[in-house]
Amino acid sequence: MHFRMESCGSMLGLPGSRLSPAVILLLLPFLQLLLPASPASHGAFYKPVIVVHGLFDSSYSFRHLLEYINETHPGTAVTVLDLFDGRESLRPLWEQVQGFREAVTPIMAKAPEGVNLICYSQGGLVCRALLSVMDDHNVDTFISLSSPQMGQYGDTDYLKWLFPTSMRSNLYRICYSPWGQEFSICNYWHDPHHDDLYLNASSFLALINGERDHPNATAWRKNFLRVNRLVLIGGPDDGVITPWQSSFFGFYDANETVLEMEEQPVYLRDSFGLKTLLARGAIVRCPMAGITHTTWHSNRTLYETCVEPWLS
């Protein structure tokens, strides 16, 4: 059935075929509700995403990930932090934490609904420290992308370049010294055969893991537990993170047998909140085979399977 404009005007009690300006103003809000939303407006429904790179990386490494997010969540505000790039990523991790903290604070302040973190490799440790030391963070989902969360104990090209005369069996002599702790890699070097030296010398990993007592332990645990979801991503073909299960908070015992997260002392003691997070269903583990360490952030299947579902 078709109506002429005159009929509509009559139904509204208006003379002739035109609506008065006053009536148009009254109807405008209702007409806007009937119009489809523009593509750019969808971004208002997605929380901002902050990306933190890993060792020897830069923001350019994440151009593919940025494209994927723009395609699946158009309008999302994505910030790939361009700090401590290249060799600067060897700076001590506490120094990096402070720098990244200054960078994320204004982003969080402008996002009352919260933000999502995607943190790759070494950057995953930086982000976990941020969640610990920031009393007012508003991180909804923390995505740890192939990060040595329980430490690193393996020969890699990075280590051979940095310490060409040392292998994993004797690298503790360097890393567990005051000089060695000035390198980010040594901040999470975890030698299972020299646990006492690790606990006494580690100025970063042992602290954020709550493996060594310190005055801020209770506050850091409380801060970490403010996160709504922790997504852990890793896989057996990584080739760099050793053991690869460190991406899921697993690690070697003294016999180099991998103990899974639920068998780790830091979990059993719930020293920084892992057990609590798991109990409330806030930990997602996403293992992916066939992906090497340098391709995690550019693999489309990985993004669609393990990252995109948790960006809200």
PDB file of C-alpha atoms in Angstrom:
ATOM      1  CA  MET A   1       0.000   0.000   0.000  1.00  0.00           C
ATOM      2  CA  HIS A   2       1.356   3.427  -0.904  1.00  0.00           C
ATOM      3  CA  PHE A   3       0.645   6.707   0.813  1.00  0.00           C
ATOM      4  CA  ARG A   4       1.034  10.120  -0.688  1.00  0.00           C
ATOM      5  CA  MET A   5       2.816  12.794   1.302  1.00  0.00           C
ATOM      6  CA  GLU A   6      -0.510  14.596   1.615  1.00  0.00           C
ATOM      7  CA  SER A   7      -1.902  11.612   3.519  1.00  0.00           C
ATOM      8  CA  CYS A   8       1.019  11.625   5.920  1.00  0.00           C
ATOM      9  CA  GLY A   9       0.571  15.299   6.478  1.00  0.00           C
ATOM     10  CA  SER A  10      -3.082  14.757   7.147  1.00  0.00           C
ATOM     11  CA  MET A  11      -2.367  11.994   9.625  1.00  0.00           C
ATOM     12  CA  LEU A  12      -0.082  14.352  11.509  1.00  0.00           C
ATOM     13  CA  GLY A  13      -2.718  17.047  11.441  1.00  0.00           C
ATOM     14  CA  LEU A  14      -0.663  19.255   9.170  1.00  0.00           C
ATOM     15  CA  PRO A  15      -2.033  21.367   6.348  1.00  0.00           C
ATOM     16  CA  GLY A  16      -0.754  20.590   2.850  1.00  0.00           C
ATOM     17  CA  SER A  17       2.010  18.179   1.988  1.00  0.00           C
ATOM     18  CA  ARG A  18       4.938  19.641   3.904  1.00  0.00           C
ATOM     19  CA  LEU A  19       5.981  19.040   7.504  1.00  0.00           C
ATOM     20  CA  SER A  20       6.659  22.112   9.560  1.00  0.00           C
ATOM     21  CA  PRO A  21      10.213  22.723  10.821  1.00  0.00           C
ATOM     22  CA  ALA A  22       9.009  22.218  14.403  1.00  0.00           C
ATOM     23  CA  VAL A  23       7.641  18.741  13.629  1.00  0.00           C
ATOM     24  CA  ILE A  24      10.805  17.803  11.735  1.00  0.00           C
ATOM     25  CA  LEU A  25      12.867  18.679  14.788  1.00  0.00           C
ATOM     26  CA  LEU A  26      10.596  16.500  16.922  1.00  0.00           C
ATOM     27  CA  LEU A  27      10.888  13.567  14.539  1.00  0.00           C
ATOM     28  CA  LEU A  28      14.637  13.820  13.919  1.00  0.00           C
ATOM     29  CA  PRO A  29      15.767  11.687  16.890  1.00  0.00           C
ATOM     30  CA  PHE A  30      13.384   8.908  15.843  1.00  0.00           C
ATOM     31  CA  LEU A  31      14.525   9.035  12.228  1.00  0.00           C
ATOM     32  CA  GLN A  32      18.151   8.711  13.339  1.00  0.00           C
ATOM     33  CA  LEU A  33      17.301   5.485  15.133  1.00  0.00           C
ATOM     34  CA  LEU A  34      16.046   4.026  11.863  1.00  0.00           C
ATOM     35  CA  LEU A  35      19.199   4.851   9.928  1.00  0.00           C
ATOM     36  CA  PRO A  36      22.000   2.226   9.759  1.00  0.00           C
ATOM     37  CA  ALA A  37      25.088   3.032  11.768  1.00  0.00           C
ATOM     38  CA  SER A  38      28.082   4.190   9.799  1.00  0.00           C
ATOM     39  CA  PRO A  39      31.076   1.829   9.707  1.00  0.00           C
ATOM     40  CA  ALA A  40      33.226   4.194  11.747  1.00  0.00           C
ATOM     41  CA  SER A  41      30.727   4.176  14.610  1.00  0.00           C
ATOM     42  CA  HIS A  42      31.313   0.468  15.272  1.00  0.00           C
ATOM     43  CA  GLY A  43      34.576   1.337  16.952  1.00  0.00           C
ATOM     44  CA  ALA A  44      32.630   2.810  19.845  1.00  0.00           C
ATOM     45  CA  PHE A  45      31.672  -0.744  20.821  1.00  0.00           C
ATOM     46  CA  TYR A  46      35.244  -2.059  20.920  1.00  0.00           C
ATOM     47  CA  LYS A  47      37.703  -1.376  23.682  1.00  0.00           C
ATOM     48  CA  PRO A  48      40.986   0.248  22.663  1.00  0.00           C
ATOM     49  CA  VAL A  49      43.849  -2.178  22.024  1.00  0.00           C
ATOM     50  CA  ILE A  50      47.405  -1.565  23.202  1.00  0.00           C
ATOM     51  CA  VAL A  51      50.194  -3.643  21.623  1.00  0.00           C
ATOM     52  CA  VAL A  52      53.616  -4.108  23.253  1.00  0.00           C
ATOM     53  CA  HIS A  53      56.419  -5.598  21.145  1.00  0.00           C
ATOM     54  CA  GLY A  54      59.158  -8.034  22.093  1.00  0.00           C
ATOM     55  CA  LEU A  55      62.934  -8.297  21.966  1.00  0.00           C
ATOM     56  CA  PHE A  56      64.559  -6.506  18.992  1.00  0.00           C
ATOM     57  CA  ASP A  57      61.112  -5.671  17.572  1.00  0.00           C
ATOM     58  CA  SER A  58      59.445  -2.414  16.622  1.00  0.00           C
ATOM     59  CA  SER A  59      55.922  -1.270  15.872  1.00  0.00           C
ATOM     60  CA  TYR A  60      56.454  -2.155  12.179  1.00  0.00           C
ATOM     61  CA  SER A  61      56.491  -5.857  13.085  1.00  0.00           C
ATOM     62  CA  PHE A  62      52.793  -5.649  13.918  1.00  0.00           C
ATOM     63  CA  ARG A  63      51.479  -4.173  10.679  1.00  0.00           C
ATOM     64  CA  HIS A  64      49.675  -7.434   9.800  1.00  0.00           C
ATOM     65  CA  LEU A  65      48.076  -7.700  13.224  1.00  0.00           C
ATOM     66  CA  LEU A  66      46.925  -4.104  12.886  1.00  0.00           C
ATOM     67  CA  GLU A  67      45.329  -4.934   9.519  1.00  0.00           C
ATOM     68  CA  TYR A  68      43.521  -7.948  10.996  1.00  0.00           C
ATOM     69  CA  ILE A  69      42.070  -5.901  13.844  1.00  0.00           C
ATOM     70  CA  ASN A  70      40.947  -3.134  11.472  1.00  0.00           C
ATOM     71  CA  GLU A  71      39.227  -5.698   9.245  1.00  0.00           C
ATOM     72  CA  THR A  72      37.374  -7.598  11.963  1.00  0.00           C
ATOM     73  CA  HIS A  73      36.800  -4.749  14.436  1.00  0.00           C
ATOM     74  CA  PRO A  74      36.554  -1.609  12.287  1.00  0.00           C
ATOM     75  CA  GLY A  75      37.033   1.636  14.117  1.00  0.00           C
ATOM     76  CA  THR A  76      38.951   0.105  17.020  1.00  0.00           C
ATOM     77  CA  ALA A  77      41.583   2.431  18.434  1.00  0.00           C
ATOM     78  CA  VAL A  78      44.822   0.418  18.235  1.00  0.00           C
ATOM     79  CA  THR A  79      48.096   1.760  19.619  1.00  0.00           C
ATOM     80  CA  VAL A  80      51.293  -0.148  18.849  1.00  0.00           C
ATOM     81  CA  LEU A  81      53.705   1.411  21.312  1.00  0.00           C
ATOM     82  CA  ASP A  82      56.923   2.494  19.665  1.00  0.00           C
ATOM     83  CA  LEU A  83      59.232   2.337  22.680  1.00  0.00           C
ATOM     84  CA  PHE A  84      62.486   0.478  23.371  1.00  0.00           C
ATOM     85  CA  ASP A  85      62.776  -0.637  19.759  1.00  0.00           C
ATOM     86  CA  GLY A  86      65.611  -2.749  18.396  1.00  0.00           C
ATOM     87  CA  ARG A  87      68.650  -2.882  20.656  1.00  0.00           C
ATOM     88  CA  GLU A  88      66.922  -0.604  23.158  1.00  0.00           C
ATOM     89  CA  SER A  89      64.773  -3.623  24.023  1.00  0.00           C
ATOM     90  CA  LEU A  90      67.816  -4.968  25.875  1.00  0.00           C
ATOM     91  CA  ARG A  91      67.391  -2.250  28.497  1.00  0.00           C
ATOM     92  CA  PRO A  92      66.543  -3.557  32.003  1.00  0.00           C
ATOM     93  CA  LEU A  93      62.904  -4.556  32.163  1.00  0.00           C
ATOM     94  CA  TRP A  94      62.031  -2.341  35.126  1.00  0.00           C
ATOM     95  CA  GLU A  95      63.237   0.623  33.091  1.00  0.00           C
ATOM     96  CA  GLN A  96      61.017  -0.515  30.231  1.00  0.00           C
ATOM     97  CA  VAL A  97      58.065  -1.021  32.554  1.00  0.00           C
ATOM     98  CA  GLN A  98      58.342   2.581  33.680  1.00  0.00           C
ATOM     99  CA  GLY A  99      58.494   3.836  30.092  1.00  0.00           C
ATOM    100  CA  PHE A 100      55.528   1.766  28.955  1.00  0.00           C
ATOM    101  CA  ARG A 101      53.599   2.763  32.070  1.00  0.00           C
ATOM    102  CA  GLU A 102      53.916   6.430  31.139  1.00  0.00           C
ATOM    103  CA  ALA A 103      52.719   5.584  27.628  1.00  0.00           C
ATOM    104  CA  VAL A 104      49.653   3.518  28.571  1.00  0.00           C
ATOM    105  CA  THR A 105      48.393   5.721  31.411  1.00  0.00           C
ATOM    106  CA  PRO A 106      46.804   8.419  29.177  1.00  0.00           C
ATOM    107  CA  ILE A 107      45.322   5.754  26.879  1.00  0.00           C
ATOM    108  CA  MET A 108      43.661   4.055  29.830  1.00  0.00           C
ATOM    109  CA  ALA A 109      42.447   7.390  31.187  1.00  0.00           C
ATOM    110  CA  LYS A 110      40.531   8.016  27.941  1.00  0.00           C
ATOM    111  CA  ALA A 111      38.923   4.540  27.990  1.00  0.00           C
ATOM    112  CA  PRO A 112      36.472   4.338  30.917  1.00  0.00           C
ATOM    113  CA  GLU A 113      35.212   0.956  29.683  1.00  0.00           C
ATOM    114  CA  GLY A 114      38.720  -0.502  29.807  1.00  0.00           C
ATOM    115  CA  VAL A 115      41.421  -1.550  27.337  1.00  0.00           C
ATOM    116  CA  ASN A 116      42.815  -4.792  25.922  1.00  0.00           C
ATOM    117  CA  LEU A 117      46.527  -5.634  25.910  1.00  0.00           C
ATOM    118  CA  ILE A 118      48.288  -7.736  23.269  1.00  0.00           C
ATOM    119  CA  CYS A 119      51.855  -8.315  24.398  1.00  0.00           C
ATOM    120  CA  TYR A 120      54.365 -10.326  22.425  1.00  0.00           C
ATOM    121  CA  SER A 121      57.346 -12.354  23.674  1.00  0.00           C
ATOM    122  CA  GLN A 122      59.417 -10.266  26.093  1.00  0.00           C
ATOM    123  CA  GLY A 123      56.622  -7.699  25.960  1.00  0.00           C
ATOM    124  CA  GLY A 124      54.357 -10.164  27.745  1.00  0.00           C
ATOM    125  CA  LEU A 125      56.564  -9.899  30.815  1.00  0.00           C
ATOM    126  CA  VAL A 126      56.552  -6.118  30.582  1.00  0.00           C
ATOM    127  CA  CYS A 127      52.756  -6.171  30.491  1.00  0.00           C
ATOM    128  CA  ARG A 128      52.459  -8.561  33.414  1.00  0.00           C
ATOM    129  CA  ALA A 129      54.651  -6.245  35.446  1.00  0.00           C
ATOM    130  CA  LEU A 130      52.461  -3.309  34.412  1.00  0.00           C
ATOM    131  CA  LEU A 131      49.381  -5.149  35.669  1.00  0.00           C
ATOM    132  CA  SER A 132      51.191  -5.687  38.954  1.00  0.00           C
ATOM    133  CA  VAL A 133      52.496  -2.193  39.639  1.00  0.00           C
ATOM    134  CA  MET A 134      49.565  -0.107  38.324  1.00  0.00           C
ATOM    135  CA  ASP A 135      47.005   0.418  41.077  1.00  0.00           C
ATOM    136  CA  ASP A 136      44.505   1.974  38.683  1.00  0.00           C
ATOM    137  CA  HIS A 137      44.878  -0.069  35.497  1.00  0.00           C
ATOM    138  CA  ASN A 138      41.657  -0.921  33.655  1.00  0.00           C
ATOM    139  CA  VAL A 139      42.817  -3.846  31.512  1.00  0.00           C
ATOM    140  CA  ASP A 140      39.948  -6.074  30.494  1.00  0.00           C
ATOM    141  CA  THR A 141      41.815  -8.782  28.543  1.00  0.00           C
ATOM    142  CA  PHE A 142      45.564  -9.400  28.659  1.00  0.00           C
ATOM    143  CA  ILE A 143      46.679 -11.494  25.680  1.00  0.00           C
ATOM    144  CA  SER A 144      50.139 -12.960  26.252  1.00  0.00           C
ATOM    145  CA  LEU A 145      51.445 -13.906  22.813  1.00  0.00           C
ATOM    146  CA  SER A 146      54.303 -16.436  22.971  1.00  0.00           C
ATOM    147  CA  SER A 147      55.832 -14.938  26.085  1.00  0.00           C
ATOM    148  CA  PRO A 148      58.317 -16.653  28.474  1.00  0.00           C
ATOM    149  CA  GLN A 149      56.082 -16.081  31.466  1.00  0.00           C
ATOM    150  CA  MET A 150      57.965 -18.530  33.691  1.00  0.00           C
ATOM    151  CA  GLY A 151      61.335 -17.610  32.231  1.00  0.00           C
ATOM    152  CA  GLN A 152      63.730 -18.744  29.525  1.00  0.00           C
ATOM    153  CA  TYR A 153      66.288 -21.551  29.631  1.00  0.00           C
ATOM    154  CA  GLY A 154      67.500 -22.362  26.136  1.00  0.00           C
ATOM    155  CA  ASP A 155      70.098 -21.448  23.541  1.00  0.00           C
ATOM    156  CA  THR A 156      68.715 -19.115  20.907  1.00  0.00           C
ATOM    157  CA  ASP A 157      70.169 -16.949  18.173  1.00  0.00           C
ATOM    158  CA  TYR A 158      69.499 -13.927  20.361  1.00  0.00           C
ATOM    159  CA  LEU A 159      71.596 -15.314  23.197  1.00  0.00           C
ATOM    160  CA  LYS A 160      74.388 -16.455  20.919  1.00  0.00           C
ATOM    161  CA  TRP A 161      74.565 -12.971  19.450  1.00  0.00           C
ATOM    162  CA  LEU A 162      74.609 -11.289  22.854  1.00  0.00           C
ATOM    163  CA  PHE A 163      76.787 -13.789  24.727  1.00  0.00           C
ATOM    164  CA  PRO A 164      78.740 -15.638  21.997  1.00  0.00           C
ATOM    165  CA  THR A 165      81.047 -17.498  24.391  1.00  0.00           C
ATOM    166  CA  SER A 166      78.324 -18.707  26.767  1.00  0.00           C
ATOM    167  CA  MET A 167      75.810 -21.514  26.536  1.00  0.00           C
ATOM    168  CA  ARG A 168      72.741 -22.128  28.644  1.00  0.00           C
ATOM    169  CA  SER A 169      74.645 -24.349  31.075  1.00  0.00           C
ATOM    170  CA  ASN A 170      76.933 -21.540  32.192  1.00  0.00           C
ATOM    171  CA  LEU A 171      75.017 -18.397  31.308  1.00  0.00           C
ATOM    172  CA  TYR A 172      73.891 -18.123  34.922  1.00  0.00           C
ATOM    173  CA  ARG A 173      77.407 -16.912  35.758  1.00  0.00           C
ATOM    174  CA  ILE A 174      76.690 -13.783  33.720  1.00  0.00           C
ATOM    175  CA  CYS A 175      72.956 -13.371  34.226  1.00  0.00           C
ATOM    176  CA  TYR A 176      72.993 -13.829  37.977  1.00  0.00           C
ATOM    177  CA  SER A 177      75.465 -11.030  38.486  1.00  0.00           C
ATOM    178  CA  PRO A 178      74.686  -7.316  38.970  1.00  0.00           C
ATOM    179  CA  TRP A 179      76.185  -6.653  35.542  1.00  0.00           C
ATOM    180  CA  GLY A 180      74.081  -9.339  33.869  1.00  0.00           C
ATOM    181  CA  GLN A 181      70.841  -8.007  35.342  1.00  0.00           C
ATOM    182  CA  GLU A 182      71.384  -4.860  33.278  1.00  0.00           C
ATOM    183  CA  PHE A 183      70.263  -6.864  30.224  1.00  0.00           C
ATOM    184  CA  SER A 184      66.575  -7.612  29.734  1.00  0.00           C
ATOM    185  CA  ILE A 185      67.231 -11.230  28.711  1.00  0.00           C
ATOM    186  CA  CYS A 186      68.936 -11.904  32.029  1.00  0.00           C
ATOM    187  CA  ASN A 187      65.964 -10.443  33.885  1.00  0.00           C
ATOM    188  CA  TYR A 188      63.992 -13.573  32.989  1.00  0.00           C
ATOM    189  CA  TRP A 189      66.796 -16.111  32.585  1.00  0.00           C
ATOM    190  CA  HIS A 190      65.666 -19.009  34.735  1.00  0.00           C
ATOM    191  CA  ASP A 191      68.232 -21.743  35.292  1.00  0.00           C
ATOM    192  CA  PRO A 192      66.471 -24.715  36.950  1.00  0.00           C
ATOM    193  CA  HIS A 193      69.838 -26.116  38.062  1.00  0.00           C
ATOM    194  CA  HIS A 194      70.734 -23.008  40.092  1.00  0.00           C
ATOM    195  CA  ASP A 195      67.452 -22.115  41.708  1.00  0.00           C
ATOM    196  CA  ASP A 196      69.005 -20.482  44.779  1.00  0.00           C
ATOM    197  CA  LEU A 197      71.102 -18.170  42.631  1.00  0.00           C
ATOM    198  CA  TYR A 198      68.062 -17.313  40.539  1.00  0.00           C
ATOM    199  CA  LEU A 199      65.950 -16.424  43.578  1.00  0.00           C
ATOM    200  CA  ASN A 200      68.669 -14.265  45.086  1.00  0.00           C
ATOM    201  CA  ALA A 201      69.838 -12.530  41.923  1.00  0.00           C
ATOM    202  CA  SER A 202      66.733 -12.127  39.742  1.00  0.00           C
ATOM    203  CA  SER A 203      65.715  -8.496  39.990  1.00  0.00           C
ATOM    204  CA  PHE A 204      62.589  -8.920  37.871  1.00  0.00           C
ATOM    205  CA  LEU A 205      61.030 -12.339  37.241  1.00  0.00           C
ATOM    206  CA  ALA A 206      61.401 -13.645  40.790  1.00  0.00           C
ATOM    207  CA  LEU A 207      59.687 -10.477  42.037  1.00  0.00           C
ATOM    208  CA  ILE A 208      56.681 -10.398  39.713  1.00  0.00           C
ATOM    209  CA  ASN A 209      56.248 -14.151  40.269  1.00  0.00           C
ATOM    210  CA  GLY A 210      56.149 -13.596  44.017  1.00  0.00           C
ATOM    211  CA  GLU A 211      58.942 -16.129  44.420  1.00  0.00           C
ATOM    212  CA  ARG A 212      60.853 -13.780  46.671  1.00  0.00           C
ATOM    213  CA  ASP A 213      59.328 -11.747  49.470  1.00  0.00           C
ATOM    214  CA  HIS A 214      59.178  -7.994  48.992  1.00  0.00           C
ATOM    215  CA  PRO A 215      57.096  -5.179  50.532  1.00  0.00           C
ATOM    216  CA  ASN A 216      54.842  -4.748  47.481  1.00  0.00           C
ATOM    217  CA  ALA A 217      53.880  -8.405  47.039  1.00  0.00           C
ATOM    218  CA  THR A 218      50.337  -8.076  48.430  1.00  0.00           C
ATOM    219  CA  ALA A 219      49.547  -4.899  46.476  1.00  0.00           C
ATOM    220  CA  TRP A 220      50.957  -6.332  43.237  1.00  0.00           C
ATOM    221  CA  ARG A 221      48.847  -9.466  43.566  1.00  0.00           C
ATOM    222  CA  LYS A 222      45.734  -7.379  44.145  1.00  0.00           C
ATOM    223  CA  ASN A 223      46.495  -5.247  41.107  1.00  0.00           C
ATOM    224  CA  PHE A 224      47.136  -8.245  38.863  1.00  0.00           C
ATOM    225  CA  LEU A 225      43.805  -9.776  39.839  1.00  0.00           C
ATOM    226  CA  ARG A 226      41.957  -6.734  38.498  1.00  0.00           C
ATOM    227  CA  VAL A 227      42.325  -8.143  34.979  1.00  0.00           C
ATOM    228  CA  ASN A 228      39.133  -9.769  33.709  1.00  0.00           C
ATOM    229  CA  ARG A 229      40.745 -12.313  31.405  1.00  0.00           C
ATOM    230  CA  LEU A 230      44.207 -13.746  30.750  1.00  0.00           C
ATOM    231  CA  VAL A 231      44.716 -15.355  27.322  1.00  0.00           C
ATOM    232  CA  LEU A 232      47.887 -17.454  26.982  1.00  0.00           C
ATOM    233  CA  ILE A 233      49.130 -18.330  23.492  1.00  0.00           C
ATOM    234  CA  GLY A 234      52.090 -20.526  22.535  1.00  0.00           C
ATOM    235  CA  GLY A 235      53.044 -23.731  20.805  1.00  0.00           C
ATOM    236  CA  PRO A 236      55.575 -26.555  20.379  1.00  0.00           C
ATOM    237  CA  ASP A 237      57.037 -25.210  17.128  1.00  0.00           C
ATOM    238  CA  ASP A 238      57.905 -21.801  18.552  1.00  0.00           C
ATOM    239  CA  GLY A 239      61.655 -22.442  18.365  1.00  0.00           C
ATOM    240  CA  VAL A 240      62.652 -19.605  20.711  1.00  0.00           C
ATOM    241  CA  ILE A 241      60.715 -19.797  23.984  1.00  0.00           C
ATOM    242  CA  THR A 242      62.328 -22.638  25.929  1.00  0.00           C
ATOM    243  CA  PRO A 243      60.593 -24.595  27.184  1.00  0.00           C
ATOM    244  CA  TRP A 244      57.705 -23.541  24.998  1.00  0.00           C
ATOM    245  CA  GLN A 245      55.357 -24.372  27.882  1.00  0.00           C
ATOM    246  CA  SER A 246      56.707 -21.264  29.619  1.00  0.00           C
ATOM    247  CA  SER A 247      54.103 -19.409  27.530  1.00  0.00           C
ATOM    248  CA  PHE A 248      51.511 -21.241  29.658  1.00  0.00           C
ATOM    249  CA  PHE A 249      53.380 -20.824  32.978  1.00  0.00           C
ATOM    250  CA  GLY A 250      54.931 -24.267  32.739  1.00  0.00           C
ATOM    251  CA  PHE A 251      58.653 -24.781  33.303  1.00  0.00           C
ATOM    252  CA  TYR A 252      61.462 -27.229  33.942  1.00  0.00           C
ATOM    253  CA  ASP A 253      62.185 -28.843  37.274  1.00  0.00           C
ATOM    254  CA  ALA A 254      65.771 -29.650  38.281  1.00  0.00           C
ATOM    255  CA  ASN A 255      65.699 -32.707  35.991  1.00  0.00           C
ATOM    256  CA  GLU A 256      64.509 -30.596  33.035  1.00  0.00           C
ATOM    257  CA  THR A 257      61.118 -32.265  33.124  1.00  0.00           C
ATOM    258  CA  VAL A 258      58.417 -29.770  32.268  1.00  0.00           C
ATOM    259  CA  LEU A 259      55.901 -29.182  35.041  1.00  0.00           C
ATOM    260  CA  GLU A 260      52.647 -27.618  33.885  1.00  0.00           C
ATOM    261  CA  MET A 261      51.214 -24.467  35.438  1.00  0.00           C
ATOM    262  CA  GLU A 262      49.113 -26.334  37.999  1.00  0.00           C
ATOM    263  CA  GLU A 263      52.276 -28.060  39.277  1.00  0.00           C
ATOM    264  CA  GLN A 264      54.316 -24.893  39.698  1.00  0.00           C
ATOM    265  CA  PRO A 265      54.966 -23.618  43.245  1.00  0.00           C
ATOM    266  CA  VAL A 266      53.876 -20.107  42.240  1.00  0.00           C
ATOM    267  CA  TYR A 267      50.496 -21.560  41.248  1.00  0.00           C
ATOM    268  CA  LEU A 268      50.112 -23.810  44.266  1.00  0.00           C
ATOM    269  CA  ARG A 269      50.919 -20.892  46.591  1.00  0.00           C
ATOM    270  CA  ASP A 270      48.860 -18.554  44.411  1.00  0.00           C
ATOM    271  CA  SER A 271      51.711 -16.129  44.932  1.00  0.00           C
ATOM    272  CA  PHE A 272      50.547 -13.583  42.346  1.00  0.00           C
ATOM    273  CA  GLY A 273      47.028 -14.771  41.530  1.00  0.00           C
ATOM    274  CA  LEU A 274      47.187 -17.520  38.890  1.00  0.00           C
ATOM    275  CA  LYS A 275      45.201 -20.005  40.945  1.00  0.00           C
ATOM    276  CA  THR A 276      42.543 -17.417  41.715  1.00  0.00           C
ATOM    277  CA  LEU A 277      42.220 -16.459  38.052  1.00  0.00           C
ATOM    278  CA  LEU A 278      41.846 -20.077  36.987  1.00  0.00           C
ATOM    279  CA  ALA A 279      39.252 -20.725  39.680  1.00  0.00           C
ATOM    280  CA  ARG A 280      37.083 -17.920  38.396  1.00  0.00           C
ATOM    281  CA  GLY A 281      37.411 -19.117  34.794  1.00  0.00           C
ATOM    282  CA  ALA A 282      39.495 -16.135  33.725  1.00  0.00           C
ATOM    283  CA  ILE A 283      42.391 -18.012  32.083  1.00  0.00           C
ATOM    284  CA  VAL A 284      42.191 -19.106  28.444  1.00  0.00           C
ATOM    285  CA  ARG A 285      44.951 -21.335  27.046  1.00  0.00           C
ATOM    286  CA  CYS A 286      45.314 -21.414  23.275  1.00  0.00           C
ATOM    287  CA  PRO A 287      48.062 -23.779  22.044  1.00  0.00           C
ATOM    288  CA  MET A 288      48.833 -23.613  18.325  1.00  0.00           C
ATOM    289  CA  ALA A 289      51.152 -25.964  16.438  1.00  0.00           C
ATOM    290  CA  GLY A 290      53.072 -25.126  13.280  1.00  0.00           C
ATOM    291  CA  ILE A 291      53.807 -21.486  14.116  1.00  0.00           C
ATOM    292  CA  THR A 292      57.347 -20.222  14.677  1.00  0.00           C
ATOM    293  CA  HIS A 293      58.236 -17.467  17.095  1.00  0.00           C
ATOM    294  CA  THR A 294      58.713 -14.710  14.525  1.00  0.00           C
ATOM    295  CA  THR A 295      55.385 -15.375  12.803  1.00  0.00           C
ATOM    296  CA  TRP A 296      52.964 -15.378  15.729  1.00  0.00           C
ATOM    297  CA  HIS A 297      51.900 -11.778  15.151  1.00  0.00           C
ATOM    298  CA  SER A 298      51.398 -12.190  11.387  1.00  0.00           C
ATOM    299  CA  ASN A 299      49.526 -15.520  11.276  1.00  0.00           C
ATOM    300  CA  ARG A 300      45.902 -14.968  10.264  1.00  0.00           C
ATOM    301  CA  THR A 301      44.661 -18.318  11.576  1.00  0.00           C
ATOM    302  CA  LEU A 302      46.254 -17.666  14.940  1.00  0.00           C
ATOM    303  CA  TYR A 303      44.606 -14.249  15.081  1.00  0.00           C
ATOM    304  CA  GLU A 304      41.161 -15.591  14.213  1.00  0.00           C
ATOM    305  CA  THR A 305      41.452 -18.518  16.647  1.00  0.00           C
ATOM    306  CA  CYS A 306      43.182 -17.085  19.688  1.00  0.00           C
ATOM    307  CA  VAL A 307      43.046 -13.280  19.548  1.00  0.00           C
ATOM    308  CA  GLU A 308      39.971 -11.953  17.757  1.00  0.00           C
ATOM    309  CA  PRO A 309      37.386 -13.809  19.924  1.00  0.00           C
ATOM    310  CA  TRP A 310      38.607 -11.950  23.002  1.00  0.00           C
ATOM    311  CA  LEU A 311      38.655  -8.403  21.612  1.00  0.00           C
ATOM    312  CA  SER A 312      35.456  -6.742  22.773  1.00  0.00           C
TER     313      SER A 312
END
